[in-house]
Structures are given as C-alpha cells and as structure tokens.
Amino acid sequence: MKDEPSLASAATAPPLTYAQAGVDIDAGNAMVEAIKPLVRATRRPGADAEIGGFGGIFDLKAAGFRDPLLVAANDGVGTKVKIAAATGLHATIGIDLVAMCVNDIIVQGAEPLFFLDYFATAGLQPAMGAAIVAGIAEGCRQAHCALIGGETAEMPSVYRKGDYDLAGFCVGAVERGELLPRPDMAAGDVIIGLASSGVHSNGYSLVRQIVERSGLTYAEPAPFAPKDGAASSLGAALLTPTRIYVRAVLAAIRATGAIKGLAHITGGGFPDNIPRVLPEALAARVNLAAIDVPAVFGWLARVGALGEAEMLRTFNCGVGMIVIVAAGDAAEVIAKLRAEGETAFELGVLEPRDVGAPVRYDGKLALT
C-alpha cells in the first residue's frame, strides 16, 4: 500500500485552490450578475423576480388567489442537452426546461406562478450559462411565470468537460373548485389536439441513435424540410423548443368554462399519457389520420425503421397537448384556442371502455 504524503511534505507543497480543483467561484459570480436582468424581466404579480437571496418569495394574495390549491411539478430535458452541448446551440434548451414543467402544471388547471432551475456542469462557462438562463427566462415569460431562483453546480468529477444537465421546478395554483380533470367526463366527449412544434423533449436517446445510424452530423442540413421552408442544420432542427401551451389553455379555460380535462403528451405518447386523466370507465378513440405529422417524425421512422406503435409510445407524433370537452362545446373551445395562436383540431372522442385498451386508434399516422 502506497504511503500517504507526510504532514511535513504536505506543508511544503504548493497551496491548492478551489479553482485548480475545477470550481471557479468568480465565474459563478460573473454569471449571476449577467443573468440578473434576464431574471428581472420575468416579474409578475406576486414576485419581484430578484435573485441573490437564499430563497425565493411568492405572494399568493398579490397574485389574486382567494382559496388556492398549490400544484407542483419538476422535470428535465433528458438527453436533448447532449445535442445542445455537441452543437454549441444553448439558446433554447432553457425554454424546453420550463415547458416540460409548466405544461404539466396546466393539465390540472393551475396557473404557473414561479420557477426555479438547477444547472449542473463540469466547469462553468459564463457565456454558455447565461445563454441557457436566457432561454429559461424566455420560457418563463411565455408562461407568465416568475423565475425566482436557481442553483448552479460545478462538478468536474461527475460531468465530462462540455457536458451539463438541467432540472426545473415549478409551482402553480388553482382555485379549489377549478381543479382538473373534472369528474363529469362522459362517452361522446370530444378530444381536441393541439399541434406540437416537433419532437419537444422526449425520446432523444432514440433520436441520437437514429442520427448516428443516418451518418449525418448535426452541422449538416436537416434532411426533413421545415414547413416554413427555412434552411436549418440538423442540430438546430432537433433543438426546436417545446411548445408552451399555458397562455392559450388558460385563456380557453377562463373564457369558456368548458374544458373537462387535459393531457400533456410527453414520454409514453398517447398510450401512456391520455389514460392518466380518464376515468376507468372511459377510453379514448383517436383518429390518427387527423394529425398533420411534422416531417421530422417521418424521417425518424424511416431511418430508425420504427413501426407506428413504437412511434406512438415514444414521441408526441405532432400532438403536444390534448383537451377534452363536451361535444357541444368543441367548436367554441377550438375557436378560442385558435384565436390564442394554437393549431387546434378534433382528434377523437371518448367512448365506454368495457374491455380492451384505454386508447384505441382509427386511421394511420402520415409518416411518409
């Protein structure tokens, strides 16, 4: 067994510093100063969105709530961060982080109130960190949610150089009598689909394997043409941020009073997420032919040789959120969602479950 250095030899060795160990406190302080204006821009009633204290404060009374229930969610963006790190494109990954949390909050009818982030990396690069937090702040602005705090951790012995990970934590509130899903879902209720912006933030371990199989680099042009015709690298196309549905859905809830339930279509796709909001006596019949499937999914299916069932349980396939309403309210709710900027369309109907799967399909996904 090798002897440890003696106290005498240790005393004559050069002094060690935290920076030499891989943690740069000055870089962390510089990043905090750089992001303060970004954080300040997320102010909303109930929070001043200042950072630097030990904890963030939110005033529910100032936000206008009378008898609220708090709803909390946390999430990350999975291995999508590997594409951001590989490409050096960090500006939108923070939007994904917020989206994955606030879209879960809205499913229960709750208004997202405040957000906190956790950013862990091998070694802090202030410009990269500021770009990530700028994306988080943009996501919070889209969701009308205050960014009231966060944590940055440098862990050179845990992460490889250039790698990082993100986690987000969101708290929202809903008045006690307005919690979703409602108990009055019934056979014949209409399922409305809200279009996704692409892959969102699920399935990226499979996406990265498919990219490897394709032989393409992230810098090469995307082999699937975006609908707006704009040229894009494969990396940039796959980093298209997750759509945030909060403002449109909240507006529809408040304007119509007709929304009975919502489901955020994340990992597990339709078969895992829709049943989470259905009573045991009901099943969802989904018309796959009604979905305008983004071209990225067709490319993933072709190169990965993925069947329809694997696509449906891994990806959102073009639908990021579903809304359940009575048949007589469907037209009004769709019109309101479209007026708020969403691509909303009838996707299916609820029916008695009896026996069989809780999600059934008509038609086929247009993956070609």
PDB file of N, CA, C and O in Angstrom, residues 192-265:
ATOM      1  N   ILE A 192     -59.724  17.173 -28.366  1.00  0.00           N
ATOM      2  CA  ILE A 192     -59.119  18.188 -29.234  1.00  0.00           C
ATOM      3  C   ILE A 192     -57.608  18.043 -29.140  1.00  0.00           C
ATOM      4  O   ILE A 192     -57.054  17.900 -28.041  1.00  0.00           O
ATOM      5  N   GLY A 193     -56.935  18.072 -30.276  1.00  0.00           N
ATOM      6  CA  GLY A 193     -55.484  18.027 -30.291  1.00  0.00           C
ATOM      7  C   GLY A 193     -54.891  19.405 -30.499  1.00  0.00           C
ATOM      8  O   GLY A 193     -55.435  20.209 -31.262  1.00  0.00           O
ATOM      9  N   LEU A 194     -53.788  19.692 -29.799  1.00  0.00           N
ATOM     10  CA  LEU A 194     -53.014  20.912 -30.024  1.00  0.00           C
ATOM     11  C   LEU A 194     -51.675  20.504 -30.635  1.00  0.00           C
ATOM     12  O   LEU A 194     -50.966  19.654 -30.077  1.00  0.00           O
ATOM     13  N   ALA A 195     -51.355  21.090 -31.781  1.00  0.00           N
ATOM     14  CA  ALA A 195     -50.159  20.689 -32.524  1.00  0.00           C
ATOM     15  C   ALA A 195     -48.894  20.940 -31.718  1.00  0.00           C
ATOM     16  O   ALA A 195     -48.774  21.926 -30.979  1.00  0.00           O
ATOM     17  N   SER A 196     -47.935  20.036 -31.868  1.00  0.00           N
ATOM     18  CA  SER A 196     -46.618  20.215 -31.259  1.00  0.00           C
ATOM     19  C   SER A 196     -45.725  21.015 -32.205  1.00  0.00           C
ATOM     20  O   SER A 196     -46.057  21.215 -33.376  1.00  0.00           O
ATOM     21  N   SER A 197     -44.589  21.448 -31.680  1.00  0.00           N
ATOM     22  CA  SER A 197     -43.599  22.153 -32.501  1.00  0.00           C
ATOM     23  C   SER A 197     -42.552  21.202 -33.052  1.00  0.00           C
ATOM     24  O   SER A 197     -41.625  21.634 -33.732  1.00  0.00           O
ATOM     25  N   GLY A 198     -42.691  19.927 -32.774  1.00  0.00           N
ATOM     26  CA  GLY A 198     -41.714  18.930 -33.214  1.00  0.00           C
ATOM     27  C   GLY A 198     -41.546  17.866 -32.162  1.00  0.00           C
ATOM     28  O   GLY A 198     -42.511  17.472 -31.499  1.00  0.00           O
ATOM     29  N   VAL A 199     -40.322  17.411 -31.969  1.00  0.00           N
ATOM     30  CA  VAL A 199     -40.062  16.300 -31.044  1.00  0.00           C
ATOM     31  C   VAL A 199     -40.238  16.709 -29.589  1.00  0.00           C
ATOM     32  O   VAL A 199     -40.424  15.863 -28.718  1.00  0.00           O
ATOM     33  N   HIS A 200     -40.240  17.992 -29.291  1.00  0.00           N
ATOM     34  CA  HIS A 200     -40.311  18.514 -27.934  1.00  0.00           C
ATOM     35  C   HIS A 200     -39.112  18.008 -27.127  1.00  0.00           C
ATOM     36  O   HIS A 200     -37.985  18.202 -27.545  1.00  0.00           O
ATOM     37  N   SER A 201     -39.297  17.314 -26.008  1.00  0.00           N
ATOM     38  CA  SER A 201     -38.140  16.945 -25.178  1.00  0.00           C
ATOM     39  C   SER A 201     -38.198  15.509 -24.704  1.00  0.00           C
ATOM     40  O   SER A 201     -37.744  15.188 -23.605  1.00  0.00           O
ATOM     41  N   ASN A 202     -38.742  14.635 -25.538  1.00  0.00           N
ATOM     42  CA  ASN A 202     -38.823  13.217 -25.184  1.00  0.00           C
ATOM     43  C   ASN A 202     -38.277  12.353 -26.311  1.00  0.00           C
ATOM     44  O   ASN A 202     -38.400  12.702 -27.478  1.00  0.00           O
ATOM     45  N   GLY A 203     -37.691  11.251 -25.944  1.00  0.00           N
ATOM     46  CA  GLY A 203     -37.231  10.293 -26.942  1.00  0.00           C
ATOM     47  C   GLY A 203     -35.874  10.587 -27.528  1.00  0.00           C
ATOM     48  O   GLY A 203     -35.481   9.976 -28.532  1.00  0.00           O
ATOM     49  N   TYR A 204     -35.098  11.477 -26.919  1.00  0.00           N
ATOM     50  CA  TYR A 204     -33.839  11.900 -27.533  1.00  0.00           C
ATOM     51  C   TYR A 204     -32.722  10.863 -27.444  1.00  0.00           C
ATOM     52  O   TYR A 204     -31.770  10.918 -28.217  1.00  0.00           O
ATOM     53  N   SER A 205     -32.824   9.907 -26.543  1.00  0.00           N
ATOM     54  CA  SER A 205     -31.840   8.819 -26.575  1.00  0.00           C
ATOM     55  C   SER A 205     -32.003   8.023 -27.863  1.00  0.00           C
ATOM     56  O   SER A 205     -31.010   7.627 -28.499  1.00  0.00           O
ATOM     57  N   LEU A 206     -33.254   7.817 -28.279  1.00  0.00           N
ATOM     58  CA  LEU A 206     -33.511   7.147 -29.554  1.00  0.00           C
ATOM     59  C   LEU A 206     -33.182   8.064 -30.727  1.00  0.00           C
ATOM     60  O   LEU A 206     -32.594   7.628 -31.728  1.00  0.00           O
ATOM     61  N   VAL A 207     -33.533   9.334 -30.629  1.00  0.00           N
ATOM     62  CA  VAL A 207     -33.223  10.298 -31.701  1.00  0.00           C
ATOM     63  C   VAL A 207     -31.730  10.311 -31.989  1.00  0.00           C
ATOM     64  O   VAL A 207     -31.299  10.266 -33.152  1.00  0.00           O
ATOM     65  N   ARG A 208     -30.905  10.352 -30.950  1.00  0.00           N
ATOM     66  CA  ARG A 208     -29.454  10.426 -31.157  1.00  0.00           C
ATOM     67  C   ARG A 208     -28.917   9.142 -31.793  1.00  0.00           C
ATOM     68  O   ARG A 208     -28.001   9.185 -32.597  1.00  0.00           O
ATOM     69  N   GLN A 209     -29.518   7.995 -31.455  1.00  0.00           N
ATOM     70  CA  GLN A 209     -29.115   6.746 -32.105  1.00  0.00           C
ATOM     71  C   GLN A 209     -29.485   6.763 -33.593  1.00  0.00           C
ATOM     72  O   GLN A 209     -28.727   6.268 -34.436  1.00  0.00           O
ATOM     73  N   ILE A 210     -30.638   7.333 -33.903  1.00  0.00           N
ATOM     74  CA  ILE A 210     -31.065   7.418 -35.303  1.00  0.00           C
ATOM     75  C   ILE A 210     -30.140   8.346 -36.084  1.00  0.00           C
ATOM     76  O   ILE A 210     -29.768   8.048 -37.233  1.00  0.00           O
ATOM     77  N   VAL A 211     -29.748   9.464 -35.487  1.00  0.00           N
ATOM     78  CA  VAL A 211     -28.802  10.362 -36.148  1.00  0.00           C
ATOM     79  C   VAL A 211     -27.490   9.634 -36.413  1.00  0.00           C
ATOM     80  O   VAL A 211     -26.912   9.736 -37.503  1.00  0.00           O
ATOM     81  N   GLU A 212     -27.018   8.877 -35.442  1.00  0.00           N
ATOM     82  CA  GLU A 212     -25.784   8.109 -35.626  1.00  0.00           C
ATOM     83  C   GLU A 212     -25.943   7.111 -36.773  1.00  0.00           C
ATOM     84  O   GLU A 212     -25.057   6.963 -37.619  1.00  0.00           O
ATOM     85  N   ARG A 213     -27.080   6.431 -36.840  1.00  0.00           N
ATOM     86  CA  ARG A 213     -27.322   5.471 -37.911  1.00  0.00           C
ATOM     87  C   ARG A 213     -27.363   6.170 -39.271  1.00  0.00           C
ATOM     88  O   ARG A 213     -26.923   5.604 -40.278  1.00  0.00           O
ATOM     89  N   SER A 214     -27.887   7.402 -39.308  1.00  0.00           N
ATOM     90  CA  SER A 214     -28.025   8.113 -40.581  1.00  0.00           C
ATOM     91  C   SER A 214     -26.681   8.495 -41.184  1.00  0.00           C
ATOM     92  O   SER A 214     -26.581   8.745 -42.389  1.00  0.00           O
ATOM     93  N   GLY A 215     -25.634   8.590 -40.352  1.00  0.00           N
ATOM     94  CA  GLY A 215     -24.325   9.023 -40.823  1.00  0.00           C
ATOM     95  C   GLY A 215     -24.188  10.518 -40.964  1.00  0.00           C
ATOM     96  O   GLY A 215     -23.132  11.013 -41.384  1.00  0.00           O
ATOM     97  N   LEU A 216     -25.221  11.267 -40.607  1.00  0.00           N
ATOM     98  CA  LEU A 216     -25.180  12.726 -40.700  1.00  0.00           C
ATOM     99  C   LEU A 216     -24.550  13.325 -39.454  1.00  0.00           C
ATOM    100  O   LEU A 216     -24.587  12.742 -38.369  1.00  0.00           O
ATOM    101  N   THR A 217     -23.991  14.521 -39.615  1.00  0.00           N
ATOM    102  CA  THR A 217     -23.545  15.310 -38.470  1.00  0.00           C
ATOM    103  C   THR A 217     -24.612  16.355 -38.173  1.00  0.00           C
ATOM    104  O   THR A 217     -25.437  16.687 -39.025  1.00  0.00           O
ATOM    105  N   TYR A 218     -24.561  16.889 -36.955  1.00  0.00           N
ATOM    106  CA  TYR A 218     -25.541  17.901 -36.575  1.00  0.00           C
ATOM    107  C   TYR A 218     -25.378  19.193 -37.373  1.00  0.00           C
ATOM    108  O   TYR A 218     -26.320  19.988 -37.477  1.00  0.00           O
ATOM    109  N   ALA A 219     -24.199  19.404 -37.952  1.00  0.00           N
ATOM    110  CA  ALA A 219     -23.950  20.626 -38.722  1.00  0.00           C
ATOM    111  C   ALA A 219     -24.515  20.558 -40.134  1.00  0.00           C
ATOM    112  O   ALA A 219     -24.674  21.589 -40.796  1.00  0.00           O
ATOM    113  N   GLU A 220     -24.823  19.370 -40.612  1.00  0.00           N
ATOM    114  CA  GLU A 220     -25.340  19.232 -41.974  1.00  0.00           C
ATOM    115  C   GLU A 220     -26.796  19.672 -42.052  1.00  0.00           C
ATOM    116  O   GLU A 220     -27.504  19.720 -41.032  1.00  0.00           O
ATOM    117  N   PRO A 221     -27.275  20.002 -43.254  1.00  0.00           N
ATOM    118  CA  PRO A 221     -28.673  20.427 -43.399  1.00  0.00           C
ATOM    119  C   PRO A 221     -29.636  19.343 -42.929  1.00  0.00           C
ATOM    120  O   PRO A 221     -29.396  18.147 -43.126  1.00  0.00           O
ATOM    121  N   ALA A 222     -30.732  19.759 -42.304  1.00  0.00           N
ATOM    122  CA  ALA A 222     -31.744  18.800 -41.866  1.00  0.00           C
ATOM    123  C   ALA A 222     -32.337  18.096 -43.078  1.00  0.00           C
ATOM    124  O   ALA A 222     -32.704  18.754 -44.056  1.00  0.00           O
ATOM    125  N   PRO A 223     -32.432  16.769 -43.056  1.00  0.00           N
ATOM    126  CA  PRO A 223     -32.962  16.035 -44.205  1.00  0.00           C
ATOM    127  C   PRO A 223     -34.476  16.100 -44.321  1.00  0.00           C
ATOM    128  O   PRO A 223     -35.048  15.560 -45.260  1.00  0.00           O
ATOM    129  N   PHE A 224     -35.123  16.727 -43.377  1.00  0.00           N
ATOM    130  CA  PHE A 224     -36.575  16.937 -43.435  1.00  0.00           C
ATOM    131  C   PHE A 224     -36.806  18.443 -43.526  1.00  0.00           C
ATOM    132  O   PHE A 224     -36.264  19.218 -42.764  1.00  0.00           O
ATOM    133  N   ALA A 225     -37.583  18.874 -44.483  1.00  0.00           N
ATOM    134  CA  ALA A 225     -37.778  20.303 -44.729  1.00  0.00           C
ATOM    135  C   ALA A 225     -38.767  20.873 -43.728  1.00  0.00           C
ATOM    136  O   ALA A 225     -39.881  20.351 -43.602  1.00  0.00           O
ATOM    137  N   PRO A 226     -38.416  21.927 -43.011  1.00  0.00           N
ATOM    138  CA  PRO A 226     -39.396  22.566 -42.139  1.00  0.00           C
ATOM    139  C   PRO A 226     -40.522  23.178 -42.954  1.00  0.00           C
ATOM    140  O   PRO A 226     -40.353  23.517 -44.125  1.00  0.00           O
ATOM    141  N   LYS A 227     -41.693  23.288 -42.333  1.00  0.00           N
ATOM    142  CA  LYS A 227     -42.866  23.738 -43.082  1.00  0.00           C
ATOM    143  C   LYS A 227     -42.734  25.175 -43.573  1.00  0.00           C
ATOM    144  O   LYS A 227     -43.379  25.561 -44.544  1.00  0.00           O
ATOM    145  N   ASP A 228     -41.938  25.985 -42.896  1.00  0.00           N
ATOM    146  CA  ASP A 228     -41.793  27.362 -43.361  1.00  0.00           C
ATOM    147  C   ASP A 228     -40.752  27.490 -44.473  1.00  0.00           C
ATOM    148  O   ASP A 228     -40.519  28.570 -44.994  1.00  0.00           O
ATOM    149  N   GLY A 229     -40.135  26.367 -44.815  1.00  0.00           N
ATOM    150  CA  GLY A 229     -39.173  26.389 -45.917  1.00  0.00           C
ATOM    151  C   GLY A 229     -37.813  26.919 -45.550  1.00  0.00           C
ATOM    152  O   GLY A 229     -36.915  26.949 -46.386  1.00  0.00           O
ATOM    153  N   ALA A 230     -37.611  27.340 -44.298  1.00  0.00           N
ATOM    154  CA  ALA A 230     -36.333  27.910 -43.891  1.00  0.00           C
ATOM    155  C   ALA A 230     -35.269  26.823 -43.787  1.00  0.00           C
ATOM    156  O   ALA A 230     -35.533  25.716 -43.312  1.00  0.00           O
ATOM    157  N   ALA A 231     -34.073  27.126 -44.243  1.00  0.00           N
ATOM    158  CA  ALA A 231     -32.973  26.175 -44.140  1.00  0.00           C
ATOM    159  C   ALA A 231     -32.548  26.056 -42.686  1.00  0.00           C
ATOM    160  O   ALA A 231     -32.566  27.023 -41.929  1.00  0.00           O
ATOM    161  N   SER A 232     -32.148  24.866 -42.284  1.00  0.00           N
ATOM    162  CA  SER A 232     -31.738  24.639 -40.900  1.00  0.00           C
ATOM    163  C   SER A 232     -30.777  23.473 -40.851  1.00  0.00           C
ATOM    164  O   SER A 232     -30.898  22.510 -41.623  1.00  0.00           O
ATOM    165  N   SER A 233     -29.826  23.549 -39.925  1.00  0.00           N
ATOM    166  CA  SER A 233     -28.968  22.391 -39.698  1.00  0.00           C
ATOM    167  C   SER A 233     -29.774  21.322 -38.972  1.00  0.00           C
ATOM    168  O   SER A 233     -30.807  21.605 -38.334  1.00  0.00           O
ATOM    169  N   LEU A 234     -29.302  20.092 -39.050  1.00  0.00           N
ATOM    170  CA  LEU A 234     -29.972  19.008 -38.346  1.00  0.00           C
ATOM    171  C   LEU A 234     -30.001  19.280 -36.849  1.00  0.00           C
ATOM    172  O   LEU A 234     -31.035  19.080 -36.192  1.00  0.00           O
ATOM    173  N   GLY A 235     -28.884  19.752 -36.301  1.00  0.00           N
ATOM    174  CA  GLY A 235     -28.844  20.043 -34.871  1.00  0.00           C
ATOM    175  C   GLY A 235     -29.845  21.101 -34.468  1.00  0.00           C
ATOM    176  O   GLY A 235     -30.583  20.941 -33.487  1.00  0.00           O
ATOM    177  N   ALA A 236     -29.906  22.188 -35.218  1.00  0.00           N
ATOM    178  CA  ALA A 236     -30.843  23.269 -34.894  1.00  0.00           C
ATOM    179  C   ALA A 236     -32.285  22.793 -35.007  1.00  0.00           C
ATOM    180  O   ALA A 236     -33.138  23.151 -34.187  1.00  0.00           O
ATOM    181  N   ALA A 237     -32.570  21.982 -36.036  1.00  0.00           N
ATOM    182  CA  ALA A 237     -33.934  21.483 -36.214  1.00  0.00           C
ATOM    183  C   ALA A 237     -34.349  20.596 -35.042  1.00  0.00           C
ATOM    184  O   ALA A 237     -35.481  20.677 -34.551  1.00  0.00           O
ATOM    185  N   LEU A 238     -33.435  19.750 -34.571  1.00  0.00           N
ATOM    186  CA  LEU A 238     -33.759  18.867 -33.455  1.00  0.00           C
ATOM    187  C   LEU A 238     -33.819  19.611 -32.129  1.00  0.00           C
ATOM    188  O   LEU A 238     -34.372  19.095 -31.148  1.00  0.00           O
ATOM    189  N   LEU A 239     -33.272  20.817 -32.081  1.00  0.00           N
ATOM    190  CA  LEU A 239     -33.339  21.643 -30.876  1.00  0.00           C
ATOM    191  C   LEU A 239     -34.527  22.594 -30.877  1.00  0.00           C
ATOM    192  O   LEU A 239     -34.652  23.429 -29.967  1.00  0.00           O
ATOM    193  N   THR A 240     -35.412  22.494 -31.868  1.00  0.00           N
ATOM    194  CA  THR A 240     -36.633  23.305 -31.854  1.00  0.00           C
ATOM    195  C   THR A 240     -37.295  23.177 -30.484  1.00  0.00           C
ATOM    196  O   THR A 240     -37.556  22.065 -30.013  1.00  0.00           O
ATOM    197  N   PRO A 241     -37.564  24.292 -29.808  1.00  0.00           N
ATOM    198  CA  PRO A 241     -38.018  24.187 -28.416  1.00  0.00           C
ATOM    199  C   PRO A 241     -39.444  23.657 -28.279  1.00  0.00           C
ATOM    200  O   PRO A 241     -40.282  23.798 -29.175  1.00  0.00           O
ATOM    201  N   THR A 242     -39.690  23.032 -27.164  1.00  0.00           N
ATOM    202  CA  THR A 242     -41.006  22.524 -26.799  1.00  0.00           C
ATOM    203  C   THR A 242     -42.013  23.671 -26.746  1.00  0.00           C
ATOM    204  O   THR A 242     -41.736  24.730 -26.188  1.00  0.00           O
ATOM    205  N   ARG A 243     -43.179  23.444 -27.312  1.00  0.00           N
ATOM    206  CA  ARG A 243     -44.207  24.487 -27.303  1.00  0.00           C
ATOM    207  C   ARG A 243     -44.792  24.626 -25.896  1.00  0.00           C
ATOM    208  O   ARG A 243     -45.067  23.631 -25.209  1.00  0.00           O
ATOM    209  N   ILE A 244     -44.995  25.847 -25.468  1.00  0.00           N
ATOM    210  CA  ILE A 244     -45.602  26.144 -24.175  1.00  0.00           C
ATOM    211  C   ILE A 244     -47.065  26.504 -24.422  1.00  0.00           C
ATOM    212  O   ILE A 244     -47.374  27.464 -25.129  1.00  0.00           O
ATOM    213  N   TYR A 245     -47.979  25.729 -23.837  1.00  0.00           N
ATOM    214  CA  TYR A 245     -49.412  25.874 -24.107  1.00  0.00           C
ATOM    215  C   TYR A 245     -50.152  26.680 -23.042  1.00  0.00           C
ATOM    216  O   TYR A 245     -51.369  26.849 -23.124  1.00  0.00           O
ATOM    217  N   VAL A 246     -49.446  27.194 -22.058  1.00  0.00           N
ATOM    218  CA  VAL A 246     -50.067  27.742 -20.856  1.00  0.00           C
ATOM    219  C   VAL A 246     -51.034  28.886 -21.155  1.00  0.00           C
ATOM    220  O   VAL A 246     -52.203  28.859 -20.743  1.00  0.00           O
ATOM    221  N   ARG A 247     -50.583  29.920 -21.847  1.00  0.00           N
ATOM    222  CA  ARG A 247     -51.434  31.106 -22.020  1.00  0.00           C
ATOM    223  C   ARG A 247     -52.697  30.771 -22.790  1.00  0.00           C
ATOM    224  O   ARG A 247     -53.794  31.198 -22.423  1.00  0.00           O
ATOM    225  N   ALA A 248     -52.560  30.002 -23.873  1.00  0.00           N
ATOM    226  CA  ALA A 248     -53.724  29.680 -24.695  1.00  0.00           C
ATOM    227  C   ALA A 248     -54.712  28.813 -23.925  1.00  0.00           C
ATOM    228  O   ALA A 248     -55.930  29.052 -23.977  1.00  0.00           O
ATOM    229  N   VAL A 249     -54.215  27.813 -23.214  1.00  0.00           N
ATOM    230  CA  VAL A 249     -55.105  26.912 -22.499  1.00  0.00           C
ATOM    231  C   VAL A 249     -55.783  27.633 -21.333  1.00  0.00           C
ATOM    232  O   VAL A 249     -56.992  27.473 -21.108  1.00  0.00           O
ATOM    233  N   LEU A 250     -55.029  28.439 -20.585  1.00  0.00           N
ATOM    234  CA  LEU A 250     -55.641  29.207 -19.505  1.00  0.00           C
ATOM    235  C   LEU A 250     -56.717  30.141 -20.046  1.00  0.00           C
ATOM    236  O   LEU A 250     -57.793  30.282 -19.446  1.00  0.00           O
ATOM    237  N   ALA A 251     -56.444  30.780 -21.182  1.00  0.00           N
ATOM    238  CA  ALA A 251     -57.439  31.675 -21.785  1.00  0.00           C
ATOM    239  C   ALA A 251     -58.698  30.910 -22.156  1.00  0.00           C
ATOM    240  O   ALA A 251     -59.821  31.388 -21.936  1.00  0.00           O
ATOM    241  N   ALA A 252     -58.532  29.699 -22.705  1.00  0.00           N
ATOM    242  CA  ALA A 252     -59.695  28.905 -23.088  1.00  0.00           C
ATOM    243  C   ALA A 252     -60.464  28.416 -21.863  1.00  0.00           C
ATOM    244  O   ALA A 252     -61.703  28.385 -21.868  1.00  0.00           O
ATOM    245  N   ILE A 253     -59.750  28.028 -20.813  1.00  0.00           N
ATOM    246  CA  ILE A 253     -60.418  27.609 -19.580  1.00  0.00           C
ATOM    247  C   ILE A 253     -61.274  28.742 -19.039  1.00  0.00           C
ATOM    248  O   ILE A 253     -62.450  28.559 -18.690  1.00  0.00           O
ATOM    249  N   ARG A 254     -60.692  29.935 -18.981  1.00  0.00           N
ATOM    250  CA  ARG A 254     -61.378  31.065 -18.354  1.00  0.00           C
ATOM    251  C   ARG A 254     -62.478  31.629 -19.229  1.00  0.00           C
ATOM    252  O   ARG A 254     -63.520  32.072 -18.724  1.00  0.00           O
ATOM    253  N   ALA A 255     -62.300  31.604 -20.539  1.00  0.00           N
ATOM    254  CA  ALA A 255     -63.292  32.197 -21.438  1.00  0.00           C
ATOM    255  C   ALA A 255     -64.499  31.293 -21.649  1.00  0.00           C
ATOM    256  O   ALA A 255     -65.617  31.779 -21.824  1.00  0.00           O
ATOM    257  N   THR A 256     -64.285  29.974 -21.658  1.00  0.00           N
ATOM    258  CA  THR A 256     -65.375  29.061 -21.998  1.00  0.00           C
ATOM    259  C   THR A 256     -65.920  28.281 -20.805  1.00  0.00           C
ATOM    260  O   THR A 256     -67.092  27.897 -20.810  1.00  0.00           O
ATOM    261  N   GLY A 257     -65.097  28.025 -19.810  1.00  0.00           N
ATOM    262  CA  GLY A 257     -65.522  27.188 -18.689  1.00  0.00           C
ATOM    263  C   GLY A 257     -65.884  25.774 -19.107  1.00  0.00           C
ATOM    264  O   GLY A 257     -66.574  25.062 -18.372  1.00  0.00           O
ATOM    265  N   ALA A 258     -65.427  25.358 -20.273  1.00  0.00           N
ATOM    266  CA  ALA A 258     -65.893  24.101 -20.860  1.00  0.00           C
ATOM    267  C   ALA A 258     -64.873  22.968 -20.814  1.00  0.00           C
ATOM    268  O   ALA A 258     -65.217  21.826 -21.133  1.00  0.00           O
ATOM    269  N   ILE A 259     -63.636  23.252 -20.461  1.00  0.00           N
ATOM    270  CA  ILE A 259     -62.603  22.220 -20.526  1.00  0.00           C
ATOM    271  C   ILE A 259     -62.729  21.274 -19.339  1.00  0.00           C
ATOM    272  O   ILE A 259     -62.708  21.693 -18.182  1.00  0.00           O
ATOM    273  N   LYS A 260     -62.881  19.982 -19.658  1.00  0.00           N
ATOM    274  CA  LYS A 260     -63.041  18.960 -18.630  1.00  0.00           C
ATOM    275  C   LYS A 260     -61.726  18.301 -18.236  1.00  0.00           C
ATOM    276  O   LYS A 260     -61.576  17.822 -17.112  1.00  0.00           O
ATOM    277  N   GLY A 261     -60.802  18.212 -19.177  1.00  0.00           N
ATOM    278  CA  GLY A 261     -59.546  17.548 -18.891  1.00  0.00           C
ATOM    279  C   GLY A 261     -58.490  17.887 -19.921  1.00  0.00           C
ATOM    280  O   GLY A 261     -58.802  18.317 -21.037  1.00  0.00           O
ATOM    281  N   LEU A 262     -57.245  17.693 -19.540  1.00  0.00           N
ATOM    282  CA  LEU A 262     -56.095  17.974 -20.387  1.00  0.00           C
ATOM    283  C   LEU A 262     -55.056  16.872 -20.172  1.00  0.00           C
ATOM    284  O   LEU A 262     -54.962  16.312 -19.083  1.00  0.00           O
ATOM    285  N   ALA A 263     -54.289  16.590 -21.199  1.00  0.00           N
ATOM    286  CA  ALA A 263     -53.171  15.648 -21.049  1.00  0.00           C
ATOM    287  C   ALA A 263     -51.985  16.173 -21.843  1.00  0.00           C
ATOM    288  O   ALA A 263     -52.114  16.491 -23.032  1.00  0.00           O
ATOM    289  N   HIS A 264     -50.844  16.260 -21.178  1.00  0.00           N
ATOM    290  CA  HIS A 264     -49.587  16.680 -21.801  1.00  0.00           C
ATOM    291  C   HIS A 264     -48.962  15.432 -22.432  1.00  0.00           C
ATOM    292  O   HIS A 264     -48.682  14.450 -21.745  1.00  0.00           O
ATOM    293  N   ILE A 265     -48.747  15.442 -23.731  1.00  0.00           N
ATOM    294  CA  ILE A 265     -48.240  14.265 -24.424  1.00  0.00           C
ATOM    295  C   ILE A 265     -46.714  14.308 -24.417  1.00  0.00           C
ATOM    296  O   ILE A 265     -46.080  14.960 -25.238  1.00  0.00           O
TER     297      ILE A 265
END
